[in-house]
Coordinates of C-alpha atoms in Angstrom, one line a residue:
M1 CA 61.6 74.6 82.0
A2 CA 62.5 74.5 78.4
F3 CA 60.0 77.4 77.7
K4 CA 61.6 79.5 80.5
N5 CA 65.1 78.9 79.1
F6 CA 63.9 79.9 75.6
T7 CA 62.3 83.0 77.0
F8 CA 65.5 83.9 78.9
M9 CA 67.6 83.3 75.8
K10 CA 65.4 85.6 73.8
L11 CA 65.8 88.3 76.4
Y12 CA 69.5 87.8 76.6
V13 CA 70.0 88.0 72.8
S14 CA 67.8 91.1 72.8
F15 CA 70.0 92.7 75.5
L16 CA 73.1 91.9 73.6
L17 CA 71.7 93.4 70.4
S18 CA 70.7 96.5 72.2
I19 CA 74.3 97.0 73.5
L20 CA 75.7 96.4 70.0
F21 CA 73.2 98.9 68.6
F22 CA 74.3 101.5 71.2
V23 CA 78.0 100.9 70.5
S24 CA 77.5 101.1 66.7
L25 CA 75.4 104.3 67.2
C26 CA 78.2 105.9 69.2
V27 CA 80.8 105.0 66.6
A28 CA 78.9 105.8 63.4
N29 CA 76.7 108.7 64.4
N30 CA 76.8 112.0 66.2
V31 CA 75.7 111.6 69.8
P32 CA 75.8 114.1 72.7
P33 CA 78.9 113.9 75.0
E34 CA 76.9 112.8 78.0
T35 CA 76.1 109.6 76.1
I36 CA 79.8 108.8 75.4
C37 CA 80.8 109.8 79.0
K38 CA 78.5 107.2 80.7
G39 CA 81.3 104.6 80.6
T40 CA 83.9 106.8 82.3
I41 CA 84.8 107.1 86.0
N42 CA 83.7 110.7 86.2
P43 CA 81.0 111.4 83.6
I44 CA 80.5 115.0 84.8
Y45 CA 84.2 115.8 84.3
C46 CA 84.2 113.9 81.1
K47 CA 81.5 116.2 79.7
T48 CA 83.6 119.3 80.5
V49 CA 86.5 117.8 78.5
L50 CA 84.4 117.0 75.5
G51 CA 82.3 120.2 75.3
S52 CA 78.7 120.5 74.0
E53 CA 79.0 119.6 70.3
N54 CA 77.7 116.2 69.2
G55 CA 80.2 113.8 67.6
N56 CA 81.1 110.1 67.3
I57 CA 83.5 108.2 69.5
Y58 CA 86.5 109.0 67.3
D59 CA 85.8 112.7 67.4
Y60 CA 85.5 112.7 71.2
G61 CA 88.5 110.4 71.6
R62 CA 90.7 112.7 69.6
I63 CA 89.5 115.7 71.5
S64 CA 90.5 114.0 74.8
I65 CA 93.9 112.7 73.5
R66 CA 94.7 116.2 72.1
K67 CA 93.9 117.8 75.4
S68 CA 95.9 115.2 77.3
L69 CA 98.9 115.9 75.1
S70 CA 98.6 119.6 75.5
Q71 CA 98.3 119.3 79.3
S72 CA 101.3 117.0 79.3
R73 CA 103.4 119.5 77.5
K74 CA 102.3 122.3 79.9
F75 CA 103.2 120.1 82.9
V76 CA 106.7 119.4 81.5
N77 CA 107.2 123.1 81.1
L78 CA 106.0 123.8 84.6
L79 CA 108.5 121.3 86.0
D80 CA 111.3 122.7 84.0
S81 CA 110.6 126.2 85.4
Y82 CA 110.6 124.9 89.0
L83 CA 113.9 123.1 88.5
Q84 CA 115.5 126.1 86.8
G85 CA 114.8 128.1 89.9
S86 CA 115.7 125.3 92.3
S87 CA 118.4 127.0 94.3
S88 CA 115.9 127.9 97.1
L89 CA 114.4 124.4 97.2
S90 CA 115.4 121.5 99.5
Q91 CA 117.2 118.5 98.2
S92 CA 114.2 116.3 98.9
T93 CA 112.0 118.6 96.8
I94 CA 114.5 118.7 94.0
R95 CA 114.7 114.9 93.9
A96 CA 110.9 114.6 93.8
L97 CA 110.7 117.2 91.0
E98 CA 113.4 115.4 89.0
D99 CA 111.3 112.2 89.3
C100 CA 108.3 114.1 88.0
Q101 CA 110.3 115.6 85.1
Y102 CA 111.6 112.2 84.1
L103 CA 108.1 110.6 84.2
A104 CA 106.4 113.5 82.5
N105 CA 108.8 113.3 79.5
L106 CA 108.0 109.6 79.2
S107 CA 104.2 110.4 79.4
F108 CA 104.5 113.1 76.7
E109 CA 106.2 110.6 74.4
Y110 CA 103.4 107.9 75.0
L111 CA 100.7 110.5 74.4
S112 CA 102.4 111.8 71.3
N113 CA 102.7 108.4 69.8
T114 CA 99.0 107.7 70.6
Y115 CA 97.9 110.9 69.1
G116 CA 99.9 110.3 65.9
T117 CA 98.1 107.0 65.3
T118 CA 94.6 107.8 66.4
N119 CA 94.6 111.1 64.5
Q120 CA 94.8 109.1 61.3
S121 CA 92.4 106.3 62.2
S122 CA 88.6 106.1 62.6
N123 CA 88.4 102.4 63.1
V124 CA 89.6 99.8 65.5
L125 CA 93.3 99.1 65.5
P126 CA 95.0 95.7 65.1
T127 CA 95.0 93.9 68.4
S128 CA 98.7 94.1 69.2
Q129 CA 98.9 97.8 68.3
A130 CA 95.8 98.6 70.3
E131 CA 97.2 96.8 73.3
D132 CA 100.4 98.8 73.0
F133 CA 98.6 102.1 73.3
E134 CA 96.3 100.8 76.1
T135 CA 99.6 99.9 77.9
F136 CA 101.1 103.3 77.2
L137 CA 98.0 105.2 78.3
S138 CA 97.8 103.1 81.5
A139 CA 101.4 104.1 82.1
V140 CA 100.6 107.8 81.7
L141 CA 98.2 107.5 84.7
T142 CA 100.8 105.5 86.7
N143 CA 103.5 108.2 86.0
Q144 CA 101.3 111.0 87.1
Q145 CA 100.3 109.1 90.3
T146 CA 104.0 108.3 91.0
C147 CA 104.9 112.0 90.7
L148 CA 102.0 112.9 93.0
D149 CA 103.0 110.3 95.6
G150 CA 106.6 111.5 95.6
L151 CA 105.6 115.1 96.1
N152 CA 103.2 114.2 98.9
T153 CA 105.7 112.0 100.8
T154 CA 109.1 113.8 100.4
T155 CA 108.5 117.4 99.5
S156 CA 109.1 119.9 102.3
D157 CA 108.2 123.0 100.2
Q158 CA 104.4 123.4 100.7
R159 CA 104.0 125.9 97.8
V160 CA 105.5 123.6 95.3
K161 CA 103.5 120.6 96.6
N162 CA 100.2 122.5 96.5
D163 CA 100.8 124.0 93.0
L164 CA 101.8 120.7 91.4
S165 CA 99.4 118.5 93.3
L166 CA 96.5 120.6 92.0
S167 CA 97.7 120.3 88.4
L168 CA 98.4 116.6 88.8
S169 CA 95.0 115.8 90.2
D170 CA 93.3 117.6 87.2
D171 CA 95.6 115.9 84.7
I172 CA 94.9 112.4 86.2
K173 CA 91.2 112.9 85.6
L174 CA 91.8 114.0 82.0
H175 CA 94.1 111.1 81.2
S176 CA 91.5 108.7 82.7
V177 CA 88.9 110.0 80.2
T178 CA 91.5 109.6 77.4
L179 CA 92.1 106.0 78.3
A180 CA 88.4 105.2 78.6
L181 CA 87.6 106.8 75.2
F182 CA 90.5 105.1 73.5
L183 CA 89.2 101.7 74.6
K184 CA 85.7 102.6 73.4
G185 CA 86.9 103.6 69.9
W186 CA 90.1 101.9 69.0
M187 CA 90.3 98.7 71.0
P188 CA 88.8 95.6 69.1
A189 CA 86.0 93.9 71.0
N190 CA 87.3 90.5 69.9
K191 CA 91.1 90.3 70.1
I192 CA 92.8 88.5 67.3
R193 CA 96.4 87.8 68.2
T194 CA 99.4 87.3 65.9
S195 CA 101.8 85.3 68.0
W196 CA 105.3 83.8 67.6
P197 CA 105.0 80.1 66.7
Q198 CA 105.4 78.0 69.8
K199 CA 108.1 75.4 69.0
G200 CA 109.7 75.0 72.3
R201 CA 112.2 77.7 71.6
H202 CA 113.6 77.9 75.1
L203 CA 117.3 78.2 75.6
N204 CA 119.2 76.9 78.6
F205 CA 120.7 80.0 80.2
K206 CA 122.3 78.1 83.1
N207 CA 125.0 75.9 81.5
G208 CA 127.1 75.7 78.4
R209 CA 127.5 77.7 75.3
L210 CA 124.9 79.9 73.6
P211 CA 125.0 79.9 69.7
L212 CA 124.6 83.6 69.1
K213 CA 124.1 85.1 65.7
M214 CA 126.7 87.9 65.7
S215 CA 129.5 89.7 63.8
N216 CA 133.0 88.2 63.6
K217 CA 134.2 90.9 66.0
A218 CA 131.5 90.0 68.5
R219 CA 132.2 86.4 68.1
A220 CA 135.9 86.9 68.9
I221 CA 135.0 88.7 72.1
Y222 CA 132.5 86.0 73.0
D223 CA 135.0 83.2 72.4
S224 CA 137.6 85.0 74.4
A225 CA 135.2 85.2 77.3
R226 CA 134.5 81.5 77.0
R227 CA 138.2 80.6 77.0
H228 CA 138.3 82.2 80.5
G229 CA 135.8 79.6 81.7
R230 CA 132.7 81.8 81.5
K231 CA 129.8 79.6 80.6
L232 CA 126.7 81.3 79.2
L233 CA 123.9 79.5 77.4
Q234 CA 123.4 76.4 75.2
T235 CA 120.8 74.9 72.9
D236 CA 121.0 72.6 69.9
E237 CA 117.9 74.0 68.3
D238 CA 118.0 77.7 68.0
S239 CA 119.9 80.9 68.7
I240 CA 119.4 84.5 69.9
L241 CA 120.1 87.3 67.5
V242 CA 122.9 89.5 68.9
S243 CA 124.2 92.7 67.3
D244 CA 127.3 92.9 69.5
I245 CA 128.7 91.6 72.7
V246 CA 130.8 93.1 75.4
V247 CA 132.2 91.8 78.6
V248 CA 132.2 93.6 82.0
S249 CA 134.9 92.4 84.4
Q250 CA 136.3 94.2 87.5
D251 CA 139.8 92.7 86.9
G252 CA 140.2 94.6 83.6
S253 CA 140.1 91.5 81.4
G254 CA 136.9 92.5 79.7
N255 CA 135.9 95.4 77.6
F256 CA 134.7 97.5 80.6
T257 CA 135.2 97.4 84.3
T258 CA 131.7 99.0 85.1
I259 CA 128.2 98.1 84.0
N260 CA 127.3 101.7 83.4
D261 CA 130.2 102.1 80.9
A262 CA 129.0 99.0 79.0
I263 CA 125.4 100.4 78.8
A264 CA 126.8 103.7 77.5
A265 CA 128.5 101.9 74.7
A266 CA 125.2 100.3 73.5
P267 CA 123.6 101.7 70.3
N268 CA 120.5 103.9 70.6
N269 CA 117.0 103.2 69.6
T270 CA 117.5 99.8 68.1
V271 CA 114.6 97.5 67.1
A272 CA 114.0 93.9 67.9
S273 CA 115.1 92.8 64.4
D274 CA 118.5 94.4 65.0
G275 CA 119.3 91.8 67.7
Y276 CA 120.3 92.3 71.3
F277 CA 123.3 94.3 72.6
F278 CA 124.7 91.5 74.8
I279 CA 126.4 92.5 78.0
F280 CA 128.1 89.6 79.9
I281 CA 128.9 90.5 83.5
T282 CA 131.5 88.3 85.2
K283 CA 131.2 87.3 88.8
G284 CA 131.8 90.1 91.4
V285 CA 130.0 92.6 93.6
Y286 CA 129.3 95.7 91.5
Q287 CA 128.5 98.7 93.8
E288 CA 126.8 100.8 91.1
Y289 CA 123.6 102.6 90.7
V290 CA 122.4 101.7 87.2
S291 CA 119.7 103.5 85.3
I292 CA 119.0 102.3 81.7
P293 CA 117.4 105.1 79.7
K294 CA 114.6 104.6 77.2
N295 CA 116.9 104.9 74.2
K296 CA 119.0 101.9 75.1
K297 CA 116.5 99.4 73.8
Y298 CA 117.0 95.6 73.5
L299 CA 119.8 95.1 75.9
M300 CA 120.4 91.5 77.2
M301 CA 122.4 91.5 80.4
V302 CA 123.7 88.1 81.6
G303 CA 125.6 87.4 84.7
E304 CA 127.4 84.3 86.1
G305 CA 124.6 83.4 88.5
I306 CA 122.6 84.4 91.5
N307 CA 125.0 85.5 94.3
Q308 CA 127.9 85.4 91.7
T309 CA 127.1 88.5 89.8
V310 CA 125.7 91.0 92.3
I311 CA 124.6 94.7 91.7
T312 CA 124.2 96.4 95.0
G313 CA 123.4 99.8 96.6
D314 CA 121.7 101.3 99.7
H315 CA 119.7 104.3 98.7
N316 CA 116.5 104.7 100.8
V317 CA 113.7 107.0 101.8
V318 CA 115.1 107.7 105.3
D319 CA 118.2 109.1 103.8
G320 CA 116.2 111.5 101.6
F321 CA 115.6 109.6 98.4
T322 CA 112.2 109.1 96.9
T323 CA 111.0 105.6 96.7
F324 CA 111.2 105.9 92.9
N325 CA 114.9 107.0 92.9
S326 CA 116.0 104.7 95.7
A327 CA 116.4 101.8 93.2
T328 CA 119.8 100.2 92.9
F329 CA 119.0 99.2 89.3
A330 CA 116.3 100.9 87.2
V331 CA 115.3 100.4 83.6
V332 CA 112.8 101.9 81.2
A333 CA 114.3 100.7 77.9
Q334 CA 112.0 98.5 75.9
G335 CA 112.9 94.8 75.4
F336 CA 115.4 94.6 78.3
V337 CA 116.4 91.1 79.4
A338 CA 118.3 90.2 82.6
V339 CA 119.6 86.7 83.4
N340 CA 121.6 85.2 86.3
I341 CA 122.0 88.4 88.3
T342 CA 121.4 89.4 91.9
F343 CA 119.9 92.9 92.4
R344 CA 120.3 94.0 96.0
N345 CA 119.5 96.9 98.3
T346 CA 121.4 96.7 101.6
A347 CA 119.7 99.7 103.4
G348 CA 118.0 97.3 105.8
A349 CA 114.5 97.2 107.4
A350 CA 115.1 100.3 109.5
K351 CA 115.5 102.5 106.4
N352 CA 111.9 101.8 105.2
Q353 CA 111.4 102.0 101.4
A354 CA 114.6 100.9 99.6
V355 CA 114.2 99.5 96.1
A356 CA 116.5 96.8 94.7
L357 CA 115.1 96.9 91.1
R358 CA 112.6 99.2 89.4
S359 CA 111.3 98.3 86.0
G360 CA 109.2 100.6 83.8
A361 CA 110.5 98.8 80.7
D362 CA 107.9 97.5 78.3
M363 CA 108.3 93.9 77.4
S364 CA 111.1 93.4 80.0
T365 CA 112.1 89.9 81.0
F366 CA 114.0 88.7 84.1
Y367 CA 115.1 85.1 84.3
S368 CA 116.9 83.3 87.1
C369 CA 117.6 86.6 89.0
S370 CA 117.4 87.4 92.6
F371 CA 115.9 90.6 94.1
E372 CA 117.0 91.3 97.7
G373 CA 115.8 94.0 100.1
Y374 CA 113.3 94.6 102.9
Q375 CA 110.5 97.1 102.3
D376 CA 109.7 97.8 98.6
T377 CA 112.3 95.4 97.1
L378 CA 110.9 94.9 93.6
Y379 CA 109.2 97.9 92.0
T380 CA 107.2 96.7 89.0
H381 CA 106.4 100.3 88.2
S382 CA 104.7 100.2 84.8
L383 CA 104.2 98.5 81.4
R384 CA 104.5 94.8 80.6
Q385 CA 106.9 92.6 82.5
F386 CA 107.7 88.9 82.9
Y387 CA 109.7 87.2 85.7
R388 CA 110.6 83.5 85.5
E389 CA 112.4 81.3 88.2
C390 CA 113.5 84.4 90.2
D391 CA 114.0 84.7 94.0
I392 CA 112.3 87.7 95.7
Y393 CA 113.1 88.6 99.3
G394 CA 111.5 91.3 101.4
T395 CA 109.2 92.3 104.2
V396 CA 106.6 95.1 103.7
D397 CA 105.0 95.5 100.3
F398 CA 108.0 94.0 98.7
I399 CA 106.5 93.3 95.3
F400 CA 104.7 96.6 94.4
G401 CA 103.9 98.9 91.5
N402 CA 101.4 99.2 88.7
G403 CA 102.8 97.3 85.7
A404 CA 101.1 94.4 83.9
V405 CA 103.2 91.7 85.4
V406 CA 103.4 87.9 85.5
L407 CA 105.8 86.2 87.9
Q408 CA 106.1 82.5 86.9
N409 CA 107.8 79.7 88.8
C410 CA 109.4 82.2 91.2
N411 CA 110.5 81.7 94.8
I412 CA 109.1 84.3 97.2
Y413 CA 110.8 84.6 100.6
P414 CA 109.3 87.0 103.2
R415 CA 112.0 88.0 105.7
L416 CA 112.0 89.0 109.3
P417 CA 110.6 92.6 109.6
L418 CA 111.1 95.2 112.3
S419 CA 109.6 94.5 115.7
G420 CA 105.8 95.2 115.5
Q421 CA 105.7 95.0 111.7
F422 CA 103.8 92.5 109.5
N423 CA 104.8 91.2 106.1
S424 CA 102.8 92.0 103.0
I425 CA 104.1 90.3 99.9
T426 CA 102.3 92.6 97.4
A427 CA 101.0 96.1 97.2
Q428 CA 99.6 96.6 93.7
G429 CA 99.0 100.2 92.6
R430 CA 96.2 100.2 90.0
T431 CA 94.3 103.6 90.2
D432 CA 91.8 103.3 87.3
P433 CA 89.5 100.3 86.4
N434 CA 90.5 100.8 82.7
Q435 CA 94.2 100.2 83.3
N436 CA 95.4 96.9 82.0
T437 CA 97.7 96.5 85.0
G438 CA 98.0 94.0 87.8
T439 CA 100.2 91.4 89.4
S440 CA 99.8 87.7 88.4
I441 CA 101.7 85.2 90.5
Q442 CA 101.7 81.7 88.9
N443 CA 103.2 78.5 90.2
A444 CA 105.3 80.3 92.8
T445 CA 106.8 78.8 96.0
I446 CA 106.1 81.0 99.0
K447 CA 108.2 80.0 102.0
P448 CA 109.7 82.0 104.9
A449 CA 113.3 83.2 104.5
D450 CA 115.9 81.7 106.9
D451 CA 115.6 84.7 109.3
L452 CA 111.8 84.5 109.5
A453 CA 111.5 80.8 109.8
P454 CA 112.1 80.6 113.6
N455 CA 109.7 83.6 114.1
V456 CA 106.6 82.7 112.0
A457 CA 104.5 82.3 115.1
T458 CA 105.0 86.0 116.0
V459 CA 105.1 87.7 112.6
K460 CA 102.0 87.9 110.5
T461 CA 102.5 87.4 106.7
Y462 CA 99.9 88.4 104.2
L463 CA 99.5 87.9 100.4
G464 CA 99.0 91.6 99.8
R465 CA 97.2 94.8 100.6
P466 CA 95.6 97.5 98.4
W467 CA 98.0 100.3 97.9
K468 CA 95.6 102.0 95.4
E469 CA 91.8 102.0 94.8
Y470 CA 91.7 99.4 92.0
S471 CA 94.5 97.2 93.2
R472 CA 94.6 93.9 91.3
T473 CA 96.6 90.8 92.3
V474 CA 96.0 87.1 91.5
Y475 CA 97.8 84.0 93.0
M476 CA 97.3 80.9 91.0
Q477 CA 98.7 77.3 91.0
S478 CA 101.2 78.4 93.7
F479 CA 102.5 76.7 96.9
M480 CA 101.9 78.6 100.1
D481 CA 103.5 77.4 103.2
S482 CA 101.7 77.4 106.6
F483 CA 103.0 80.7 107.8
I484 CA 100.6 82.7 105.5
N485 CA 97.9 84.2 107.6
P486 CA 94.6 82.4 107.3
S487 CA 92.8 85.6 106.3
G488 CA 95.2 85.9 103.4
W489 CA 95.0 89.6 102.8
R490 CA 95.4 92.8 104.8
E491 CA 93.6 96.1 104.8
W492 CA 95.5 99.2 103.8
N493 CA 93.5 101.7 105.8
G494 CA 90.0 100.9 107.1
D495 CA 87.7 100.0 104.3
F496 CA 89.7 101.8 101.6
A497 CA 89.5 99.9 98.2
L498 CA 87.8 96.8 99.7
N499 CA 84.9 97.2 97.2
T500 CA 87.0 98.2 94.2
L501 CA 90.1 96.0 94.4
Y502 CA 90.3 92.7 92.6
Y503 CA 92.1 90.0 94.6
A504 CA 91.8 86.4 93.5
E505 CA 93.1 82.9 94.2
Y506 CA 93.0 79.8 92.0
S507 CA 94.1 76.3 92.6
N508 CA 96.8 77.0 95.0
R509 CA 98.3 74.3 97.3
G510 CA 100.1 74.0 100.6
A511 CA 99.0 74.5 104.2
G512 CA 98.7 78.3 103.7
S513 CA 96.5 78.1 100.6
S514 CA 93.2 77.2 102.3
T515 CA 90.5 79.8 101.4
V516 CA 88.1 78.8 104.2
N517 CA 89.0 81.7 106.5
R518 CA 90.0 84.2 103.8
V519 CA 88.7 87.8 103.9
T520 CA 85.1 88.4 102.9
W521 CA 85.7 91.7 101.0
P522 CA 83.5 92.3 98.0
G523 CA 86.6 92.6 95.8
Y524 CA 88.1 89.2 96.9
H525 CA 87.3 86.1 94.8
V526 CA 88.1 82.4 94.6
I527 CA 88.1 81.9 90.9
G528 CA 87.9 79.0 88.4
A529 CA 90.0 78.2 85.4
T530 CA 88.1 80.4 83.0
D531 CA 88.8 83.5 85.0
A532 CA 92.3 82.5 85.9
A533 CA 93.1 82.2 82.2
N534 CA 92.8 85.9 81.9
F535 CA 95.9 86.3 84.0
T536 CA 98.2 84.0 82.1
V537 CA 101.3 85.1 80.1
S538 CA 99.4 84.9 76.8
N539 CA 96.3 86.8 77.9
F540 CA 97.6 89.2 80.5
V541 CA 100.8 90.5 79.0
S542 CA 100.5 89.3 75.4
G543 CA 103.7 87.3 76.2
D544 CA 103.5 85.1 73.1
D545 CA 104.2 88.2 71.0
W546 CA 107.6 89.0 72.7
I547 CA 108.9 86.5 75.1
P548 CA 109.9 83.8 72.6
Q549 CA 112.6 86.1 71.0
T550 CA 114.3 86.2 74.5
G551 CA 114.9 82.5 74.6
V552 CA 113.5 82.5 78.2
P553 CA 111.3 79.5 79.0
Y554 CA 107.7 80.2 79.9
S555 CA 104.2 78.7 79.9
S556 CA 101.6 80.6 77.9
G557 CA 98.6 79.4 79.8
L558 CA 97.6 77.6 82.9
I559 CA 100.0 74.9 84.0

């Protein structure tokens, strides 16, 4: 037995050395494009992108990134031309084109930033920087797919749909090659993280007074808010850096009466070291559609509590909105933090897709918030996101999107759907195996909402279904009540994605957590602690690098 193990070890080491030799050969020497393209989804298409000249991984990567950037610019121009001549188009088509334009401009920025760095570097990047670009290139694919989905589902003009769908399909293949080659060339094989020191820097957002570092003017505003009995945060150990503070109050006692006006007053393009622009929203029901643009970075928005500070709307697909622009509240600005707020869409189950909140904000954090809707409540669209101690209500696919997302210590409440419908908690939208995206649900409590509780015997509720081909969702260390269907997961359409998805469960509890009768799809797994650790805050969203500055409590690893 010892001889056999030794022989196996020699073969294994030899195999590893051959892989390392192949990688070093591709990096250091000129190799034909078909060699580089072997690791991509579509090697034949990849070769058409790279041409016939030999090169190393950095040469090829830059070719692909440059072409992606060029195509992105052309697509932006194409959308602009359609919208300039939009007088003959239907309202639904215009809305879909506006979504595409918005997303295409974001993608162009992500690609420009990636090109600017990779064009100057022929070596692996520092881990945090490489992960940033991996995240941005993953989002480029998500943005393209969102545009395509919107055109296919809401556009009535067949000519526009056909023209743009063809362009989008080609561009998605190109951006997939770009992501794959970036990972081959610039992503370190062994990640070395530089994290914030973990010293229990978790602030209490629920009671008392927050010691904010701020200007004298901001302090006067903050103290005035406190004198009116508005309690914010407290800690004896630390503080959050704040550049300014404003109060939103519907009775006119604050700086603004609307949330949108407060956002407009925030400075543009700040950085983390500038501190947060702090918006305190007093109790009330705010009937506003809020969209926080990319230049309003590092906003911290704090309400007076779930069901006390409520932001509500009712846009929905039945009434002509795309799923993307049906959101009551949307944010793409980096570093956004929301605390003690209810985000609501009141369209109801009959109006189909109706989003309460959409986040495409990198390093966005939501703590002690509630998301209320029916179908498509919480749209975790793209980039890195963290949710802690939040309540999420919905019916069909009510946590969906293609960000890299961890939901920790949240309450998930499936509601009563329409007659004949089933509930699916998640519908994760990963379209490419190289995307760093997925939904990780850790230490959640999953129970029926009050309206579903008397009807659990007649309504089937599933943990999720595969919206896209490489859908990835993990439930770990969570409580699942008995109403979860024993099979756990539901097909989307026949055998679509059942081989390519990644669904996993680890150390869950409760009557609905038994994996004995779960689906037997190739992509479904019951995993151990080693695999589960890949989906923790620290590993999956690099949370140790950015969550501590928010003051929001979190667990880095398994609980």
